[in-house]
Coordinates of C-alpha atoms in Angstrom, one line a residue:
M1 CA -19.2 16.6 -8.9
K2 CA -21.5 15.8 -6.0
F3 CA -21.3 14.0 -2.7
K4 CA -23.9 13.8 0.0
A5 CA -24.6 11.3 2.8
F6 CA -25.9 10.8 6.3
M7 CA -23.5 9.6 9.0
T8 CA -24.5 6.6 11.0
E9 CA -24.2 6.5 14.8
N10 CA -21.4 3.9 14.4
G11 CA -19.7 6.0 11.8
V12 CA -19.7 9.1 14.0
S13 CA -18.4 7.1 16.9
L14 CA -15.6 5.5 14.9
L15 CA -14.4 8.9 13.6
E16 CA -14.9 11.0 16.7
K17 CA -13.6 8.6 19.4
R18 CA -11.0 6.5 17.6
F19 CA -9.8 7.5 14.2
L20 CA -9.8 11.3 14.0
P21 CA -7.9 11.6 17.4
A22 CA -5.2 9.4 15.8
F23 CA -5.2 11.2 12.4
D24 CA -4.9 14.5 14.3
K25 CA -1.6 13.4 15.8
M26 CA -0.2 12.3 12.5
G27 CA 0.0 15.6 10.6
K28 CA -1.9 18.8 9.9
T29 CA -3.4 17.8 6.6
C30 CA -4.5 14.6 4.8
H31 CA -6.2 13.6 1.6
L32 CA -9.8 12.3 1.5
L33 CA -10.6 10.0 -1.4
L34 CA -14.2 9.2 -1.9
T35 CA -15.3 6.4 -4.3
K36 CA -18.5 4.5 -5.0
E37 CA -17.8 2.0 -2.3
H38 CA -15.2 3.4 0.1
L39 CA -13.8 6.4 1.9
F40 CA -10.0 6.7 2.3
F41 CA -8.0 8.9 4.7
L42 CA -4.5 9.2 3.1
H43 CA -1.6 10.7 5.0
N44 CA 1.6 11.7 3.3
L45 CA 1.0 9.3 0.4
L46 CA 2.5 11.6 -2.3
N47 CA 5.6 12.3 -0.2
G48 CA 8.4 9.9 0.4
D49 CA 10.0 11.5 3.4
G50 CA 7.6 10.7 6.2
V51 CA 5.2 8.1 7.6
Q52 CA 2.6 7.1 5.0
C53 CA -0.8 6.1 6.4
I54 CA -3.9 4.6 4.8
A55 CA -7.2 4.2 6.4
Q56 CA -10.0 2.6 4.4
F57 CA -13.7 2.4 5.4
R58 CA -16.5 0.7 3.5
K59 CA -19.2 3.3 2.9
D60 CA -21.9 1.5 4.9
V61 CA -19.7 1.6 8.0
L62 CA -19.8 5.4 8.1
F63 CA -22.8 6.4 6.1
D64 CA -26.5 5.9 5.2
D65 CA -27.9 7.2 1.9
Y66 CA -24.5 7.6 0.3
R67 CA -24.5 9.5 -3.0
I68 CA -21.5 10.4 -5.1
S69 CA -21.0 11.3 -8.7
S70 CA -18.2 12.8 -10.7
Q71 CA -16.8 12.7 -14.2
N72 CA -13.8 10.8 -12.8
E73 CA -15.3 7.4 -12.4
D74 CA -17.3 8.7 -9.4
R75 CA -14.1 9.4 -7.5
I76 CA -13.6 12.7 -5.6
A77 CA -10.4 13.6 -3.8
F78 CA -9.3 16.7 -1.9
S79 CA -7.1 17.7 1.1
L80 CA -8.2 19.2 4.4
D81 CA -7.0 20.2 7.8
V82 CA -7.6 17.2 10.1
A83 CA -7.9 19.3 13.2
L84 CA -10.8 21.3 11.7
L85 CA -12.5 18.1 10.6
Y86 CA -12.1 16.6 14.1
R87 CA -13.5 19.8 15.7
A88 CA -16.5 19.9 13.3
V89 CA -17.4 16.2 14.0
K90 CA -17.0 16.6 17.8
S91 CA -19.2 19.8 17.7
S92 CA -21.8 18.1 15.5
V93 CA -22.0 15.1 17.9
S94 CA -22.7 17.4 20.9
I95 CA -25.3 19.3 18.9
C96 CA -26.9 16.0 17.7
T97 CA -27.1 14.8 21.3
E98 CA -28.6 18.1 22.5
F99 CA -31.2 18.1 19.8
S100 CA -32.3 14.6 20.5
G101 CA -32.5 15.0 24.3
G102 CA -29.4 13.0 25.1
L103 CA -30.0 10.3 22.5
A104 CA -27.7 10.3 19.5
S105 CA -29.6 9.9 16.3
N106 CA -29.1 9.8 12.5
R107 CA -29.3 13.6 12.1
L108 CA -25.9 14.5 10.8
Q109 CA -25.6 15.1 7.1
I110 CA -22.3 15.6 5.3
K111 CA -21.9 17.0 1.8
L112 CA -19.6 18.9 -0.6
V113 CA -20.7 22.5 -1.3
K114 CA -19.4 25.7 -2.8
K115 CA -19.9 28.9 -0.9
L116 CA -18.7 32.5 -1.1
P117 CA -16.8 33.3 2.0
P118 CA -16.7 36.8 3.5
N119 CA -14.3 39.2 1.7
C120 CA -13.9 36.8 -1.2
T121 CA -14.9 37.2 -4.9
Q122 CA -14.7 33.5 -5.8
P123 CA -16.8 30.6 -4.3
M124 CA -14.7 28.1 -2.3
P125 CA -15.3 24.4 -1.7
F126 CA -16.3 23.1 1.7
L127 CA -17.1 19.8 3.4
T128 CA -20.3 20.8 5.2
F129 CA -21.9 19.2 8.3
E130 CA -25.5 19.9 8.8
T131 CA -27.3 19.0 12.1
K132 CA -31.0 19.3 11.9
G133 CA -33.2 19.8 14.9
Y134 CA -37.0 20.1 15.2
K135 CA -37.0 23.9 14.5
S136 CA -33.5 24.7 13.5
A137 CA -30.4 23.5 11.8
V138 CA -26.7 24.1 12.6
I139 CA -24.2 24.1 9.7
Q140 CA -20.5 23.8 10.1
D141 CA -18.2 24.3 7.1
V142 CA -14.8 22.7 6.9
P143 CA -12.7 24.4 4.2
I144 CA -11.1 21.9 1.7
S145 CA -8.7 22.2 -1.2
K146 CA -9.9 22.5 -4.7
P147 CA -10.9 18.9 -5.6
L148 CA -8.1 17.1 -7.4
S149 CA -8.1 16.9 -11.2
R150 CA -8.4 13.7 -13.1
S151 CA -4.6 13.4 -13.5
Q152 CA -4.1 14.1 -9.8
V153 CA -6.6 11.5 -8.7
I154 CA -4.9 9.0 -10.9
E155 CA -1.6 9.9 -9.3
L156 CA -3.1 9.5 -5.8
Q157 CA -4.8 6.2 -6.8
T158 CA -1.5 4.8 -8.2
A159 CA 0.3 5.7 -5.0
L160 CA -2.5 4.0 -3.0
D161 CA -2.3 0.9 -5.1
S162 CA 1.4 0.6 -4.7
A163 CA 1.2 1.2 -1.0
Q164 CA -1.1 -1.8 -0.6
D165 CA 1.7 -4.3 -1.3
L166 CA 2.3 -6.7 1.6
P167 CA 5.7 -7.7 2.9
P168 CA 6.5 -11.4 2.4
T169 CA 6.5 -12.0 6.2
L170 CA 4.3 -10.4 8.8
V171 CA 4.5 -11.1 12.6
Q172 CA 1.6 -10.4 14.9
V173 CA 2.0 -8.3 18.1
Q174 CA -1.1 -8.9 20.2
D175 CA -0.3 -6.1 22.7
P176 CA 1.2 -3.2 20.9
N177 CA 1.3 -1.2 24.2
Q178 CA 4.4 -3.1 25.1
L179 CA 6.2 -1.5 22.1
Q180 CA 4.7 1.8 23.1
N181 CA 6.2 1.5 26.7
F182 CA 9.6 0.6 25.3
V183 CA 9.7 3.5 22.9
D184 CA 8.5 5.9 25.5
H185 CA 11.3 4.9 27.9
M186 CA 14.0 4.8 25.2
R187 CA 13.2 7.7 22.9
H188 CA 15.7 9.9 24.8
V189 CA 18.5 7.4 24.4
G190 CA 18.9 7.8 20.6
D191 CA 17.3 8.8 17.3
V192 CA 17.6 5.5 15.4
L193 CA 15.7 2.3 15.9
N194 CA 16.9 -1.1 14.6
V195 CA 14.0 -3.4 13.8
T196 CA 14.6 -7.0 12.9
I197 CA 11.8 -9.4 11.8
S198 CA 12.4 -13.1 11.2
K199 CA 10.4 -15.8 9.5
H200 CA 10.5 -17.7 12.8
G201 CA 8.2 -15.2 14.4
D202 CA 10.7 -13.0 16.2
L203 CA 10.6 -9.2 16.4
Q204 CA 13.5 -7.3 17.8
V205 CA 13.5 -3.6 18.4
Q206 CA 16.8 -2.0 19.5
I207 CA 18.3 1.5 20.1
S208 CA 22.1 1.7 20.0
T209 CA 24.6 4.4 20.7
T210 CA 28.4 4.3 21.0
L211 CA 27.9 3.8 24.8
I212 CA 24.8 1.7 25.2
R213 CA 22.5 -0.8 23.4
L214 CA 19.0 -1.3 24.7
G215 CA 16.3 -3.4 23.1
T216 CA 13.2 -5.6 23.5
E217 CA 12.3 -8.9 21.8
F218 CA 9.1 -10.7 21.0
Q219 CA 9.5 -14.4 20.3
R220 CA 7.4 -17.0 18.7
L221 CA 4.8 -14.6 17.3
S222 CA 2.2 -15.7 14.8
V223 CA 3.5 -15.5 11.3
I224 CA 1.6 -14.7 8.1
G225 CA 3.4 -15.3 4.8
E226 CA 6.8 -16.9 4.5
K227 CA 7.8 -18.7 7.7
T228 CA 10.5 -21.2 8.8
Q229 CA 11.4 -23.1 11.9
A230 CA 14.2 -21.7 14.1
P231 CA 17.2 -24.0 14.2
V232 CA 17.6 -26.0 17.4
E233 CA 21.2 -24.8 17.8
D234 CA 20.1 -21.2 18.0
R235 CA 17.9 -21.6 21.1
N236 CA 20.5 -20.8 23.7
L237 CA 22.1 -17.9 21.8
S238 CA 21.6 -14.2 22.6
A239 CA 19.0 -12.3 20.7
Q240 CA 21.7 -10.4 18.9
A241 CA 23.5 -13.6 17.8
R242 CA 20.2 -15.3 16.7
S243 CA 19.2 -12.3 14.6
E244 CA 22.6 -12.1 13.0
R245 CA 22.5 -15.8 12.1
A246 CA 18.9 -15.5 10.8
I247 CA 19.8 -12.6 8.6
A248 CA 22.9 -14.5 7.2
R249 CA 20.6 -17.5 6.3
G250 CA 18.1 -15.2 4.6
D251 CA 15.5 -16.0 7.3
A252 CA 15.3 -12.4 8.7
Q253 CA 15.5 -8.8 7.6
S254 CA 16.7 -5.8 9.5
V255 CA 16.1 -2.1 8.9
Q256 CA 16.8 1.2 10.7
V257 CA 14.0 3.7 11.1
S258 CA 13.6 7.0 12.9
V259 CA 12.5 6.7 16.6
K260 CA 10.3 9.7 15.9
H261 CA 8.6 7.9 13.0
F262 CA 8.1 4.7 14.9
S263 CA 6.7 6.6 17.9
K264 CA 4.3 8.4 15.5
S265 CA 3.0 5.1 14.0
L266 CA 2.2 4.0 17.6
Q267 CA -0.3 6.8 17.8
Y268 CA -2.7 4.7 15.8
H269 CA -3.3 2.6 18.9
L270 CA -5.8 5.4 19.6
T271 CA -8.0 3.7 16.9
K272 CA -8.2 0.7 19.3
P273 CA -6.9 -2.1 17.0
D274 CA -7.0 -5.7 18.3
S275 CA -3.5 -6.4 17.2
A276 CA -0.8 -5.1 14.9
F277 CA 1.3 -6.9 12.2
Y278 CA 4.9 -5.8 11.5
G279 CA 6.8 -6.6 8.3
I280 CA 9.7 -5.4 6.2
A281 CA 9.2 -4.9 2.4
P282 CA 11.6 -6.6 0.0
Q283 CA 15.1 -5.2 -0.2
G284 CA 14.2 -3.4 3.1
A285 CA 12.3 -0.7 1.2
C286 CA 10.1 0.3 4.3
L287 CA 8.8 -1.0 7.6
T288 CA 5.0 -1.8 7.3
V289 CA 2.6 -1.8 10.2
I290 CA -0.9 -3.3 9.6
F291 CA -3.5 -2.9 12.3
Q292 CA -6.1 -5.6 12.7
F293 CA -9.7 -4.9 13.8
L294 CA -12.0 -7.7 14.8
V295 CA -15.8 -7.9 14.4
P296 CA -17.0 -7.2 18.0
G297 CA -17.6 -10.4 20.0
T298 CA -15.8 -12.6 17.4
R299 CA -12.3 -13.6 16.3
Q300 CA -13.1 -12.7 12.7
T301 CA -11.3 -9.8 11.0
D302 CA -13.5 -6.8 10.3
K303 CA -13.0 -6.4 6.6
S304 CA -15.0 -3.2 6.4
I305 CA -12.1 -1.3 8.1
S306 CA -8.4 -1.3 7.3
L307 CA -5.5 0.7 8.5
H308 CA -1.8 0.5 7.8
C309 CA 1.2 2.7 7.7
R310 CA 4.7 2.5 6.1
L311 CA 7.8 3.9 7.7
P312 CA 10.7 5.1 5.6
V313 CA 14.0 3.4 6.3
L314 CA 17.2 5.2 7.1
D315 CA 19.5 2.7 5.3
P316 CA 19.0 0.1 2.6
G317 CA 18.5 -2.6 5.3
S318 CA 20.0 -6.0 5.5
N319 CA 18.7 -9.1 3.8

């Protein structure tokens, strides 16, 4: 089992400035899955009681001279502490910059190694970052779990494949900061968030208690997947009445999710997506958030990077 690569300037920047700060806020540990073509960060994928998150990078986005081999179809997976990985990358960046006189360069090598730690009798696996200067090298070791067995990798891959299913209707929020502001103001009102998504392009987010009901609505959003026209007679109705009628017609779904989980998913705005798509899985199984990244300077989706998360629901939902 071998893995070795050099990180590109863009790859280091993506991880250090955007993705690792977000991953660090999602949880203490995550799985890394390395394949011949991609690297995956997988949060909580084998547990069903929290926010599940999947980030996928094409190898050439992050690495040069990418080499991987294993007896498991050249797939390697392990878990690690995200904070330690983030710290190692940040430190390596500062060392790279210092070695190159203020100019970042392709000097950062990453590889899997086994080493004998102090006071241990058995070698332990590490993800090692090596920064080479003109006369010296700095090595930083990030401890990792024992690499997953063949059956464990298959279990992880199966969970990954099932988590890729798209909801039948997705609505696009161009400025997710508006949702962030709403949740920031309302998180002390209650613990449960009602989320309703219609095929007309409406997204309603609402917090209710026995004494108060507060919410925000986005109308006429872009829709991907199943879509319908809103009836003319619904135009002058309240948001609550419109959503109830849409649900009754089968043109909308509504689920309840934890305010804490929803707020957590918004931390992924640290990755600087260009927009976010929201959708509800069939039978209200989960709330899915897909973040869109565009190729800089264009309106084309950057297919080399993908990020989405799935929030567990607190009730079966309404169809």
